[in-house]
Amino acid sequence: MDKMGFSSNEPILSSHTNEYLYKWSELKSLMKVGIINSNTMTAFAGFWLALFYTGASLSQYWHVLLVTLVGTAFVIAGGCVINNYYDRDIDQVMKRTKKRPTVTGTIDLLHVLIIGISLSVVGVLILSLASIPTAIFGAIGWFSYVVLYTMWSKRRYTINTAIGSLSGAVPPLIGWSAVDPDLHVIPWILFLLIFIWQTPHFLAIAMKKVDDYKDANIPMLPVVHGFDITKRQMLVYVVCLLPIPFLLHELGFIFVLLGTILNIGWLALAIKGLFTIDNTKWSNQMFIYSLLYLTAIFFSMIIITLPSNLL
C-alpha cells in the first residue's frame, strides 16, 4: 500500500514542478527579459552618473536605487507583455515569434492582458516612491512603446524604428530623475546616445529577419525600400554618434578615447556594408557590434565614476 502511494505521488509532484517551471519560462518570454536587462542597465547608468555629477554618494541613495530599478523593470515588463498581447496576430506569422505564449495559447489571453496592465501600473507606482518626475518619465516611456510604437506606427510607417527608439532612450532620464528631479544636460545626452544607437541596431535585426517582416506585412525599412537604402540610413545614424563622447568629456580622456574608438570601429563596419554582397553576414556583424558598443559605453561610464560614487 505504501509502495503504491509513493509511486503515484512522485510523478504528480514532478508534473506540477515541471508545469510551474514551464509557466515561468513562458512568462519570461512574454516579458522579454533581454529588453528588461538592457533598459535597467541604462537606467542604472543614468542614476549612477547623477550621483557623480551632483556629488552624492551611493550610501545616501541605495534605497532609491533599488526602488528605481525595480520600478523600471516592472514598467518595461508590463509594456512588453502588452506588446505581445497586441501583436499576437502578426506573431503567428513570423518564425521567430511563433512560439510565444500569446500565439500557442499556453497562457490565457485575458491573463496576459491583466499581467501586462498590472505590471505597468505597479511599476509606475513604485517609481513614484523615488520621485514624481521619475514616475512621469516611466509612464512616458511606456506610452511611447505601447501606444506610439506598438499600436500606432509599427504597422504603418517605416519610421516605426525611430518612434520605437523614444521609449528605449527614456531609462537614463528615469534613473537620473530619481537623484536629481530637475535633470541636467547630461541625461539628455544619454537619451540622445541611446536614441541614435537604436536605429542601426534594430535595422540590423530587420535586415536579418526581413522575410519574417515581409510575411507579417510590417513596413520595416529593408522591406519597403530595400537593403541599399537601409545600409545608407544606418551609416548616417552611426555618423551622428561621433560627437557624443566629446559631449561627455567631463568623464575624462579615457572615456572620450574609448567612445571614439568604438565609434570609428562601428563607422568602418557601416561603410563596409555599402560594398558587401553578403548582407545577412554583415547585418549580423552590425547587430553584434551594436550590443558590444552599448555595453562597453555604459560599463565604462560606471567604472570610471566608481571611486567618487562610493565615497
PDB file of C-alpha atoms in Angstrom:
ATOM      1  CA  MET A   1       0.000   0.000   0.000  1.00  0.00           C
ATOM      2  CA  ASP A   2       2.763   2.429   0.953  1.00  0.00           C
ATOM      3  CA  LYS A   3       4.700   1.465  -2.140  1.00  0.00           C
ATOM      4  CA  MET A   4       1.729   2.152  -4.359  1.00  0.00           C
ATOM      5  CA  GLY A   5       1.159   5.531  -2.662  1.00  0.00           C
ATOM      6  CA  PHE A   6       4.777   6.564  -3.175  1.00  0.00           C
ATOM      7  CA  SER A   7       4.761   5.559  -6.834  1.00  0.00           C
ATOM      8  CA  SER A   8       1.600   7.504  -7.596  1.00  0.00           C
ATOM      9  CA  ASN A   9       2.653  10.686  -5.764  1.00  0.00           C
ATOM     10  CA  GLU A  10       6.077  11.074  -7.320  1.00  0.00           C
ATOM     11  CA  PRO A  11       5.015  11.711 -10.940  1.00  0.00           C
ATOM     12  CA  ILE A  12       2.278  14.068  -9.771  1.00  0.00           C
ATOM     13  CA  LEU A  13       4.765  16.176  -7.822  1.00  0.00           C
ATOM     14  CA  SER A  14       7.213  16.079 -10.714  1.00  0.00           C
ATOM     15  CA  SER A  15       4.477  17.018 -13.165  1.00  0.00           C
ATOM     16  CA  HIS A  16       3.414  20.027 -11.095  1.00  0.00           C
ATOM     17  CA  THR A  17       7.005  21.168 -10.692  1.00  0.00           C
ATOM     18  CA  ASN A  18       7.656  20.951 -14.416  1.00  0.00           C
ATOM     19  CA  GLU A  19       4.401  22.754 -15.131  1.00  0.00           C
ATOM     20  CA  TYR A  20       5.343  25.663 -12.862  1.00  0.00           C
ATOM     21  CA  LEU A  21       8.813  25.884 -14.395  1.00  0.00           C
ATOM     22  CA  TYR A  22       7.278  25.801 -17.861  1.00  0.00           C
ATOM     23  CA  LYS A  23       4.821  28.563 -16.998  1.00  0.00           C
ATOM     24  CA  TRP A  24       7.632  30.678 -15.591  1.00  0.00           C
ATOM     25  CA  SER A  25       9.685  30.264 -18.766  1.00  0.00           C
ATOM     26  CA  GLU A  26       6.611  31.230 -20.785  1.00  0.00           C
ATOM     27  CA  LEU A  27       6.065  34.294 -18.604  1.00  0.00           C
ATOM     28  CA  LYS A  28       9.695  35.332 -19.049  1.00  0.00           C
ATOM     29  CA  SER A  29       9.316  35.166 -22.819  1.00  0.00           C
ATOM     30  CA  LEU A  30       6.254  37.418 -22.550  1.00  0.00           C
ATOM     31  CA  MET A  31       8.169  39.992 -20.508  1.00  0.00           C
ATOM     32  CA  LYS A  32      11.179  39.940 -22.882  1.00  0.00           C
ATOM     33  CA  VAL A  33      13.869  39.633 -20.210  1.00  0.00           C
ATOM     34  CA  GLY A  34      16.631  40.749 -22.582  1.00  0.00           C
ATOM     35  CA  ILE A  35      14.902  44.100 -23.113  1.00  0.00           C
ATOM     36  CA  ILE A  36      14.365  44.462 -19.364  1.00  0.00           C
ATOM     37  CA  ASN A  37      18.056  43.822 -18.677  1.00  0.00           C
ATOM     38  CA  SER A  38      19.361  46.307 -21.247  1.00  0.00           C
ATOM     39  CA  ASN A  39      16.949  49.046 -20.187  1.00  0.00           C
ATOM     40  CA  THR A  40      17.561  48.650 -16.465  1.00  0.00           C
ATOM     41  CA  MET A  41      21.284  48.862 -17.231  1.00  0.00           C
ATOM     42  CA  THR A  42      20.855  52.244 -18.903  1.00  0.00           C
ATOM     43  CA  ALA A  43      18.520  53.395 -16.105  1.00  0.00           C
ATOM     44  CA  PHE A  44      21.233  52.423 -13.630  1.00  0.00           C
ATOM     45  CA  ALA A  45      23.795  54.360 -15.669  1.00  0.00           C
ATOM     46  CA  GLY A  46      21.593  57.465 -15.560  1.00  0.00           C
ATOM     47  CA  PHE A  47      21.215  57.086 -11.792  1.00  0.00           C
ATOM     48  CA  TRP A  48      24.938  56.469 -11.347  1.00  0.00           C
ATOM     49  CA  LEU A  49      26.004  59.499 -13.367  1.00  0.00           C
ATOM     50  CA  ALA A  50      23.522  61.647 -11.450  1.00  0.00           C
ATOM     51  CA  LEU A  51      25.373  60.673  -8.263  1.00  0.00           C
ATOM     52  CA  PHE A  52      28.667  61.616  -9.917  1.00  0.00           C
ATOM     53  CA  TYR A  53      27.564  64.985 -11.254  1.00  0.00           C
ATOM     54  CA  THR A  54      25.684  66.032  -8.118  1.00  0.00           C
ATOM     55  CA  GLY A  55      28.459  64.909  -5.769  1.00  0.00           C
ATOM     56  CA  ALA A  56      26.160  62.461  -3.957  1.00  0.00           C
ATOM     57  CA  SER A  57      27.154  59.065  -2.604  1.00  0.00           C
ATOM     58  CA  LEU A  58      25.587  55.676  -3.215  1.00  0.00           C
ATOM     59  CA  SER A  59      25.286  55.173   0.541  1.00  0.00           C
ATOM     60  CA  GLN A  60      22.800  58.047   0.627  1.00  0.00           C
ATOM     61  CA  TYR A  61      20.671  56.736  -2.228  1.00  0.00           C
ATOM     62  CA  TRP A  62      20.946  52.929  -2.217  1.00  0.00           C
ATOM     63  CA  HIS A  63      17.276  52.534  -1.272  1.00  0.00           C
ATOM     64  CA  VAL A  64      16.235  54.948  -4.029  1.00  0.00           C
ATOM     65  CA  LEU A  65      18.334  52.941  -6.497  1.00  0.00           C
ATOM     66  CA  LEU A  66      16.525  49.753  -5.519  1.00  0.00           C
ATOM     67  CA  VAL A  67      13.118  51.371  -5.991  1.00  0.00           C
ATOM     68  CA  THR A  68      14.181  52.855  -9.331  1.00  0.00           C
ATOM     69  CA  LEU A  69      15.488  49.604 -10.809  1.00  0.00           C
ATOM     70  CA  VAL A  70      12.528  47.516  -9.636  1.00  0.00           C
ATOM     71  CA  GLY A  71      10.027  50.101 -10.868  1.00  0.00           C
ATOM     72  CA  THR A  72      11.796  50.420 -14.215  1.00  0.00           C
ATOM     73  CA  ALA A  73      11.845  46.634 -14.670  1.00  0.00           C
ATOM     74  CA  PHE A  74       8.121  46.398 -13.891  1.00  0.00           C
ATOM     75  CA  VAL A  75       7.159  49.165 -16.308  1.00  0.00           C
ATOM     76  CA  ILE A  76       9.247  47.671 -19.116  1.00  0.00           C
ATOM     77  CA  ALA A  77       7.929  44.176 -18.432  1.00  0.00           C
ATOM     78  CA  GLY A  78       4.360  45.480 -18.474  1.00  0.00           C
ATOM     79  CA  GLY A  79       4.895  47.259 -21.783  1.00  0.00           C
ATOM     80  CA  CYS A  80       6.462  44.164 -23.338  1.00  0.00           C
ATOM     81  CA  VAL A  81       3.613  41.917 -22.194  1.00  0.00           C
ATOM     82  CA  ILE A  82       1.029  44.283 -23.686  1.00  0.00           C
ATOM     83  CA  ASN A  83       3.116  44.459 -26.861  1.00  0.00           C
ATOM     84  CA  ASN A  84       2.929  40.663 -27.115  1.00  0.00           C
ATOM     85  CA  TYR A  85      -0.800  40.731 -26.470  1.00  0.00           C
ATOM     86  CA  TYR A  86      -1.420  43.321 -29.188  1.00  0.00           C
ATOM     87  CA  ASP A  87       0.905  41.706 -31.744  1.00  0.00           C
ATOM     88  CA  ARG A  88      -0.427  38.158 -31.365  1.00  0.00           C
ATOM     89  CA  ASP A  89      -1.906  38.205 -34.879  1.00  0.00           C
ATOM     90  CA  ILE A  90       1.367  39.006 -36.620  1.00  0.00           C
ATOM     91  CA  ASP A  91       3.478  36.928 -34.213  1.00  0.00           C
ATOM     92  CA  GLN A  92       1.828  33.756 -35.511  1.00  0.00           C
ATOM     93  CA  VAL A  93       3.123  34.597 -38.990  1.00  0.00           C
ATOM     94  CA  MET A  94       6.751  35.308 -38.070  1.00  0.00           C
ATOM     95  CA  LYS A  95       9.072  32.345 -37.494  1.00  0.00           C
ATOM     96  CA  ARG A  96      10.911  33.933 -34.564  1.00  0.00           C
ATOM     97  CA  THR A  97       7.698  34.683 -32.651  1.00  0.00           C
ATOM     98  CA  LYS A  98       5.517  31.656 -33.428  1.00  0.00           C
ATOM     99  CA  LYS A  99       6.236  30.027 -30.061  1.00  0.00           C
ATOM    100  CA  ARG A 100       5.234  32.968 -27.883  1.00  0.00           C
ATOM    101  CA  PRO A 101       2.539  32.068 -25.325  1.00  0.00           C
ATOM    102  CA  THR A 102       0.138  34.551 -26.929  1.00  0.00           C
ATOM    103  CA  VAL A 103       0.371  32.502 -30.127  1.00  0.00           C
ATOM    104  CA  THR A 104       0.482  28.978 -28.694  1.00  0.00           C
ATOM    105  CA  GLY A 105      -2.243  29.716 -26.154  1.00  0.00           C
ATOM    106  CA  THR A 106      -0.292  28.310 -23.202  1.00  0.00           C
ATOM    107  CA  ILE A 107      -1.244  31.405 -21.204  1.00  0.00           C
ATOM    108  CA  ASP A 108      -4.819  32.666 -21.433  1.00  0.00           C
ATOM    109  CA  LEU A 109      -5.031  35.957 -23.350  1.00  0.00           C
ATOM    110  CA  LEU A 110      -7.113  37.617 -20.644  1.00  0.00           C
ATOM    111  CA  HIS A 111      -4.443  36.668 -18.122  1.00  0.00           C
ATOM    112  CA  VAL A 112      -1.769  38.112 -20.404  1.00  0.00           C
ATOM    113  CA  LEU A 113      -3.610  41.423 -20.581  1.00  0.00           C
ATOM    114  CA  ILE A 114      -4.134  41.524 -16.815  1.00  0.00           C
ATOM    115  CA  ILE A 115      -0.457  40.747 -16.205  1.00  0.00           C
ATOM    116  CA  GLY A 116       0.635  43.487 -18.603  1.00  0.00           C
ATOM    117  CA  ILE A 117      -1.622  46.155 -17.117  1.00  0.00           C
ATOM    118  CA  SER A 118      -0.786  45.134 -13.538  1.00  0.00           C
ATOM    119  CA  LEU A 119       2.969  45.218 -14.088  1.00  0.00           C
ATOM    120  CA  SER A 120       2.698  48.610 -15.797  1.00  0.00           C
ATOM    121  CA  VAL A 121       0.590  50.245 -13.065  1.00  0.00           C
ATOM    122  CA  VAL A 122       2.621  48.770 -10.210  1.00  0.00           C
ATOM    123  CA  GLY A 123       5.847  49.820 -11.935  1.00  0.00           C
ATOM    124  CA  VAL A 124       4.770  53.454 -12.236  1.00  0.00           C
ATOM    125  CA  LEU A 125       3.619  53.448  -8.600  1.00  0.00           C
ATOM    126  CA  ILE A 126       6.969  52.054  -7.465  1.00  0.00           C
ATOM    127  CA  LEU A 127       8.812  54.720  -9.487  1.00  0.00           C
ATOM    128  CA  SER A 128       6.725  57.399  -7.759  1.00  0.00           C
ATOM    129  CA  LEU A 129       8.415  56.365  -4.494  1.00  0.00           C
ATOM    130  CA  ALA A 130      11.663  57.704  -5.987  1.00  0.00           C
ATOM    131  CA  SER A 131      10.141  60.954  -7.271  1.00  0.00           C
ATOM    132  CA  ILE A 132       7.131  62.131  -9.243  1.00  0.00           C
ATOM    133  CA  PRO A 133       9.285  63.090 -12.287  1.00  0.00           C
ATOM    134  CA  THR A 134      10.713  59.550 -12.199  1.00  0.00           C
ATOM    135  CA  ALA A 135       7.200  58.088 -12.396  1.00  0.00           C
ATOM    136  CA  ILE A 136       6.283  60.519 -15.175  1.00  0.00           C
ATOM    137  CA  PHE A 137       9.294  59.516 -17.258  1.00  0.00           C
ATOM    138  CA  GLY A 138       8.424  55.858 -16.677  1.00  0.00           C
ATOM    139  CA  ALA A 139       4.886  56.496 -17.900  1.00  0.00           C
ATOM    140  CA  ILE A 140       6.191  58.418 -20.932  1.00  0.00           C
ATOM    141  CA  GLY A 141       8.487  55.523 -21.849  1.00  0.00           C
ATOM    142  CA  TRP A 142       5.604  53.061 -21.505  1.00  0.00           C
ATOM    143  CA  PHE A 143       3.267  55.252 -23.595  1.00  0.00           C
ATOM    144  CA  SER A 144       5.782  55.728 -26.393  1.00  0.00           C
ATOM    145  CA  TYR A 145       6.411  51.969 -26.605  1.00  0.00           C
ATOM    146  CA  VAL A 146       2.873  50.652 -26.217  1.00  0.00           C
ATOM    147  CA  VAL A 147       0.855  53.384 -27.920  1.00  0.00           C
ATOM    148  CA  LEU A 148       3.135  55.331 -30.257  1.00  0.00           C
ATOM    149  CA  TYR A 149       5.154  52.317 -31.438  1.00  0.00           C
ATOM    150  CA  THR A 150       3.126  49.123 -30.967  1.00  0.00           C
ATOM    151  CA  MET A 151      -0.375  50.416 -31.645  1.00  0.00           C
ATOM    152  CA  TRP A 152       0.241  53.330 -33.996  1.00  0.00           C
ATOM    153  CA  SER A 153       3.423  53.305 -36.074  1.00  0.00           C
ATOM    154  CA  LYS A 154       4.732  49.722 -36.219  1.00  0.00           C
ATOM    155  CA  ARG A 155       2.256  48.561 -38.857  1.00  0.00           C
ATOM    156  CA  ARG A 156       2.007  51.845 -40.763  1.00  0.00           C
ATOM    157  CA  TYR A 157       5.321  53.634 -41.244  1.00  0.00           C
ATOM    158  CA  THR A 158       8.947  52.847 -41.986  1.00  0.00           C
ATOM    159  CA  ILE A 159       9.914  55.373 -39.294  1.00  0.00           C
ATOM    160  CA  ASN A 160       8.480  52.968 -36.715  1.00  0.00           C
ATOM    161  CA  THR A 161      12.058  52.197 -35.686  1.00  0.00           C
ATOM    162  CA  ALA A 162      12.777  55.828 -34.804  1.00  0.00           C
ATOM    163  CA  ILE A 163       9.461  56.171 -32.980  1.00  0.00           C
ATOM    164  CA  GLY A 164      10.145  52.989 -31.025  1.00  0.00           C
ATOM    165  CA  SER A 165      13.574  54.352 -30.131  1.00  0.00           C
ATOM    166  CA  LEU A 166      11.954  57.038 -27.985  1.00  0.00           C
ATOM    167  CA  SER A 167      10.920  54.513 -25.349  1.00  0.00           C
ATOM    168  CA  GLY A 168      14.323  52.828 -25.304  1.00  0.00           C
ATOM    169  CA  ALA A 169      16.039  56.175 -24.739  1.00  0.00           C
ATOM    170  CA  VAL A 170      13.954  57.116 -21.672  1.00  0.00           C
ATOM    171  CA  PRO A 171      15.555  54.873 -18.958  1.00  0.00           C
ATOM    172  CA  PRO A 172      18.558  57.180 -18.313  1.00  0.00           C
ATOM    173  CA  LEU A 173      16.065  60.003 -17.642  1.00  0.00           C
ATOM    174  CA  ILE A 174      14.247  57.714 -15.213  1.00  0.00           C
ATOM    175  CA  GLY A 175      17.469  56.892 -13.408  1.00  0.00           C
ATOM    176  CA  TRP A 176      18.781  60.451 -13.279  1.00  0.00           C
ATOM    177  CA  SER A 177      15.496  61.985 -12.108  1.00  0.00           C
ATOM    178  CA  ALA A 178      15.457  59.642  -9.098  1.00  0.00           C
ATOM    179  CA  VAL A 179      18.523  61.525  -7.812  1.00  0.00           C
ATOM    180  CA  ASP A 180      18.035  64.930  -9.421  1.00  0.00           C
ATOM    181  CA  PRO A 181      14.411  65.627 -10.444  1.00  0.00           C
ATOM    182  CA  ASP A 182      15.478  68.901 -12.099  1.00  0.00           C
ATOM    183  CA  LEU A 183      17.635  66.926 -14.556  1.00  0.00           C
ATOM    184  CA  HIS A 184      20.725  68.282 -16.303  1.00  0.00           C
ATOM    185  CA  VAL A 185      22.120  68.331 -19.823  1.00  0.00           C
ATOM    186  CA  ILE A 186      23.933  65.004 -19.265  1.00  0.00           C
ATOM    187  CA  PRO A 187      20.855  62.730 -19.070  1.00  0.00           C
ATOM    188  CA  TRP A 188      19.578  64.301 -22.277  1.00  0.00           C
ATOM    189  CA  ILE A 189      22.902  63.443 -23.932  1.00  0.00           C
ATOM    190  CA  LEU A 190      22.441  59.857 -22.732  1.00  0.00           C
ATOM    191  CA  PHE A 191      18.918  59.962 -24.148  1.00  0.00           C
ATOM    192  CA  LEU A 192      20.339  61.145 -27.479  1.00  0.00           C
ATOM    193  CA  LEU A 193      23.052  58.471 -27.443  1.00  0.00           C
ATOM    194  CA  ILE A 194      20.577  55.611 -26.988  1.00  0.00           C
ATOM    195  CA  PHE A 195      18.046  57.116 -29.381  1.00  0.00           C
ATOM    196  CA  ILE A 196      20.658  57.267 -32.160  1.00  0.00           C
ATOM    197  CA  TRP A 197      22.131  53.856 -31.294  1.00  0.00           C
ATOM    198  CA  GLN A 198      18.804  52.040 -31.585  1.00  0.00           C
ATOM    199  CA  THR A 199      18.160  52.692 -35.278  1.00  0.00           C
ATOM    200  CA  PRO A 200      21.248  50.889 -36.669  1.00  0.00           C
ATOM    201  CA  HIS A 201      20.736  48.209 -34.012  1.00  0.00           C
ATOM    202  CA  PHE A 202      17.118  47.489 -34.948  1.00  0.00           C
ATOM    203  CA  LEU A 203      17.630  47.933 -38.679  1.00  0.00           C
ATOM    204  CA  ALA A 204      20.301  45.233 -38.441  1.00  0.00           C
ATOM    205  CA  ILE A 205      17.649  42.964 -36.918  1.00  0.00           C
ATOM    206  CA  ALA A 206      15.201  43.991 -39.639  1.00  0.00           C
ATOM    207  CA  MET A 207      17.716  43.009 -42.314  1.00  0.00           C
ATOM    208  CA  LYS A 208      18.352  39.653 -40.631  1.00  0.00           C
ATOM    209  CA  LYS A 209      14.634  38.937 -40.330  1.00  0.00           C
ATOM    210  CA  VAL A 210      13.457  40.676 -43.492  1.00  0.00           C
ATOM    211  CA  ASP A 211      11.474  37.657 -44.701  1.00  0.00           C
ATOM    212  CA  ASP A 212       9.601  37.466 -41.394  1.00  0.00           C
ATOM    213  CA  TYR A 213       8.647  41.123 -41.628  1.00  0.00           C
ATOM    214  CA  LYS A 214       7.540  40.668 -45.246  1.00  0.00           C
ATOM    215  CA  ASP A 215       5.327  37.753 -44.280  1.00  0.00           C
ATOM    216  CA  ALA A 216       3.766  39.788 -41.455  1.00  0.00           C
ATOM    217  CA  ASN A 217       3.371  42.858 -43.703  1.00  0.00           C
ATOM    218  CA  ILE A 218       5.355  45.074 -41.312  1.00  0.00           C
ATOM    219  CA  PRO A 219       6.772  48.107 -43.200  1.00  0.00           C
ATOM    220  CA  MET A 220      10.326  47.927 -41.921  1.00  0.00           C
ATOM    221  CA  LEU A 221      12.787  49.961 -43.969  1.00  0.00           C
ATOM    222  CA  PRO A 222      14.508  46.998 -45.698  1.00  0.00           C
ATOM    223  CA  VAL A 223      11.095  45.532 -46.581  1.00  0.00           C
ATOM    224  CA  VAL A 224       9.802  48.726 -48.211  1.00  0.00           C
ATOM    225  CA  HIS A 225      12.955  50.320 -49.632  1.00  0.00           C
ATOM    226  CA  GLY A 226      15.498  47.507 -49.808  1.00  0.00           C
ATOM    227  CA  PHE A 227      18.917  46.862 -48.308  1.00  0.00           C
ATOM    228  CA  ASP A 228      20.889  49.642 -50.037  1.00  0.00           C
ATOM    229  CA  ILE A 229      18.816  52.484 -48.591  1.00  0.00           C
ATOM    230  CA  THR A 230      18.719  50.726 -45.229  1.00  0.00           C
ATOM    231  CA  LYS A 231      22.509  50.479 -45.102  1.00  0.00           C
ATOM    232  CA  ARG A 232      22.898  54.153 -46.001  1.00  0.00           C
ATOM    233  CA  GLN A 233      20.423  55.040 -43.257  1.00  0.00           C
ATOM    234  CA  MET A 234      22.376  53.000 -40.732  1.00  0.00           C
ATOM    235  CA  LEU A 235      25.581  54.749 -41.773  1.00  0.00           C
ATOM    236  CA  VAL A 236      24.007  58.176 -41.199  1.00  0.00           C
ATOM    237  CA  TYR A 237      22.984  57.241 -37.667  1.00  0.00           C
ATOM    238  CA  VAL A 238      26.436  55.856 -36.838  1.00  0.00           C
ATOM    239  CA  VAL A 239      27.998  59.116 -38.069  1.00  0.00           C
ATOM    240  CA  CYS A 240      25.663  61.005 -35.716  1.00  0.00           C
ATOM    241  CA  LEU A 241      27.222  59.144 -32.790  1.00  0.00           C
ATOM    242  CA  LEU A 242      30.697  60.575 -33.435  1.00  0.00           C
ATOM    243  CA  PRO A 243      30.303  63.780 -31.331  1.00  0.00           C
ATOM    244  CA  ILE A 244      28.687  62.037 -28.339  1.00  0.00           C
ATOM    245  CA  PRO A 245      31.888  61.077 -26.421  1.00  0.00           C
ATOM    246  CA  PHE A 246      33.096  64.686 -26.649  1.00  0.00           C
ATOM    247  CA  LEU A 247      29.817  65.931 -25.160  1.00  0.00           C
ATOM    248  CA  LEU A 248      30.612  63.707 -22.170  1.00  0.00           C
ATOM    249  CA  HIS A 249      34.206  64.945 -21.853  1.00  0.00           C
ATOM    250  CA  GLU A 250      33.803  65.519 -18.098  1.00  0.00           C
ATOM    251  CA  LEU A 251      34.045  61.776 -17.674  1.00  0.00           C
ATOM    252  CA  GLY A 252      37.684  62.075 -18.686  1.00  0.00           C
ATOM    253  CA  PHE A 253      40.096  61.432 -21.524  1.00  0.00           C
ATOM    254  CA  ILE A 254      39.907  57.644 -21.244  1.00  0.00           C
ATOM    255  CA  PHE A 255      36.151  57.660 -21.815  1.00  0.00           C
ATOM    256  CA  VAL A 256      36.400  60.051 -24.762  1.00  0.00           C
ATOM    257  CA  LEU A 257      39.136  57.891 -26.294  1.00  0.00           C
ATOM    258  CA  LEU A 258      37.235  54.655 -25.778  1.00  0.00           C
ATOM    259  CA  GLY A 259      33.994  56.129 -27.126  1.00  0.00           C
ATOM    260  CA  THR A 260      35.785  57.493 -30.177  1.00  0.00           C
ATOM    261  CA  ILE A 261      37.493  54.167 -30.908  1.00  0.00           C
ATOM    262  CA  LEU A 262      34.152  52.361 -30.632  1.00  0.00           C
ATOM    263  CA  ASN A 263      32.530  54.919 -32.940  1.00  0.00           C
ATOM    264  CA  ILE A 264      35.283  54.654 -35.543  1.00  0.00           C
ATOM    265  CA  GLY A 265      35.071  50.859 -35.435  1.00  0.00           C
ATOM    266  CA  TRP A 266      31.310  50.959 -35.981  1.00  0.00           C
ATOM    267  CA  LEU A 267      31.707  53.574 -38.721  1.00  0.00           C
ATOM    268  CA  ALA A 268      34.226  51.361 -40.553  1.00  0.00           C
ATOM    269  CA  LEU A 269      31.828  48.413 -40.313  1.00  0.00           C
ATOM    270  CA  ALA A 270      28.929  50.557 -41.571  1.00  0.00           C
ATOM    271  CA  ILE A 271      30.978  51.766 -44.552  1.00  0.00           C
ATOM    272  CA  LYS A 272      31.954  48.175 -45.301  1.00  0.00           C
ATOM    273  CA  GLY A 273      28.253  47.396 -45.613  1.00  0.00           C
ATOM    274  CA  LEU A 274      27.936  49.706 -48.612  1.00  0.00           C
ATOM    275  CA  PHE A 275      30.176  47.368 -50.602  1.00  0.00           C
ATOM    276  CA  THR A 276      29.313  43.968 -49.138  1.00  0.00           C
ATOM    277  CA  ILE A 277      27.393  41.307 -51.016  1.00  0.00           C
ATOM    278  CA  ASP A 278      26.609  39.011 -48.088  1.00  0.00           C
ATOM    279  CA  ASN A 279      24.010  41.206 -46.395  1.00  0.00           C
ATOM    280  CA  THR A 280      22.982  38.548 -43.889  1.00  0.00           C
ATOM    281  CA  LYS A 281      26.504  38.144 -42.567  1.00  0.00           C
ATOM    282  CA  TRP A 282      27.097  41.903 -42.455  1.00  0.00           C
ATOM    283  CA  SER A 283      23.804  42.665 -40.690  1.00  0.00           C
ATOM    284  CA  ASN A 284      24.652  40.047 -38.075  1.00  0.00           C
ATOM    285  CA  GLN A 285      28.034  41.706 -37.556  1.00  0.00           C
ATOM    286  CA  MET A 286      26.332  45.082 -37.150  1.00  0.00           C
ATOM    287  CA  PHE A 287      23.904  43.604 -34.651  1.00  0.00           C
ATOM    288  CA  ILE A 288      26.638  42.009 -32.531  1.00  0.00           C
ATOM    289  CA  TYR A 289      28.772  45.164 -32.668  1.00  0.00           C
ATOM    290  CA  SER A 290      25.832  47.296 -31.545  1.00  0.00           C
ATOM    291  CA  LEU A 291      25.408  45.139 -28.432  1.00  0.00           C
ATOM    292  CA  LEU A 292      29.107  45.256 -27.629  1.00  0.00           C
ATOM    293  CA  TYR A 293      29.116  49.010 -28.256  1.00  0.00           C
ATOM    294  CA  LEU A 294      26.291  49.812 -25.842  1.00  0.00           C
ATOM    295  CA  THR A 295      27.655  47.506 -23.142  1.00  0.00           C
ATOM    296  CA  ALA A 296      31.171  48.942 -23.394  1.00  0.00           C
ATOM    297  CA  ILE A 297      29.981  52.566 -23.387  1.00  0.00           C
ATOM    298  CA  PHE A 298      27.774  52.250 -20.324  1.00  0.00           C
ATOM    299  CA  PHE A 299      30.029  49.968 -18.319  1.00  0.00           C
ATOM    300  CA  SER A 300      32.941  52.341 -18.905  1.00  0.00           C
ATOM    301  CA  MET A 301      30.819  55.236 -17.593  1.00  0.00           C
ATOM    302  CA  ILE A 302      30.100  53.283 -14.436  1.00  0.00           C
ATOM    303  CA  ILE A 303      33.651  52.059 -13.873  1.00  0.00           C
ATOM    304  CA  ILE A 304      35.219  55.495 -14.450  1.00  0.00           C
ATOM    305  CA  THR A 305      32.946  57.152 -11.876  1.00  0.00           C
ATOM    306  CA  LEU A 306      33.083  54.246  -9.411  1.00  0.00           C
ATOM    307  CA  PRO A 307      35.614  55.730  -6.931  1.00  0.00           C
ATOM    308  CA  SER A 308      33.806  59.039  -6.427  1.00  0.00           C
ATOM    309  CA  ASN A 309      30.328  57.473  -6.081  1.00  0.00           C
ATOM    310  CA  LEU A 310      31.400  55.047  -3.376  1.00  0.00           C
ATOM    311  CA  LEU A 311      32.973  57.683  -1.129  1.00  0.00           C
TER     312      LEU A 311
END
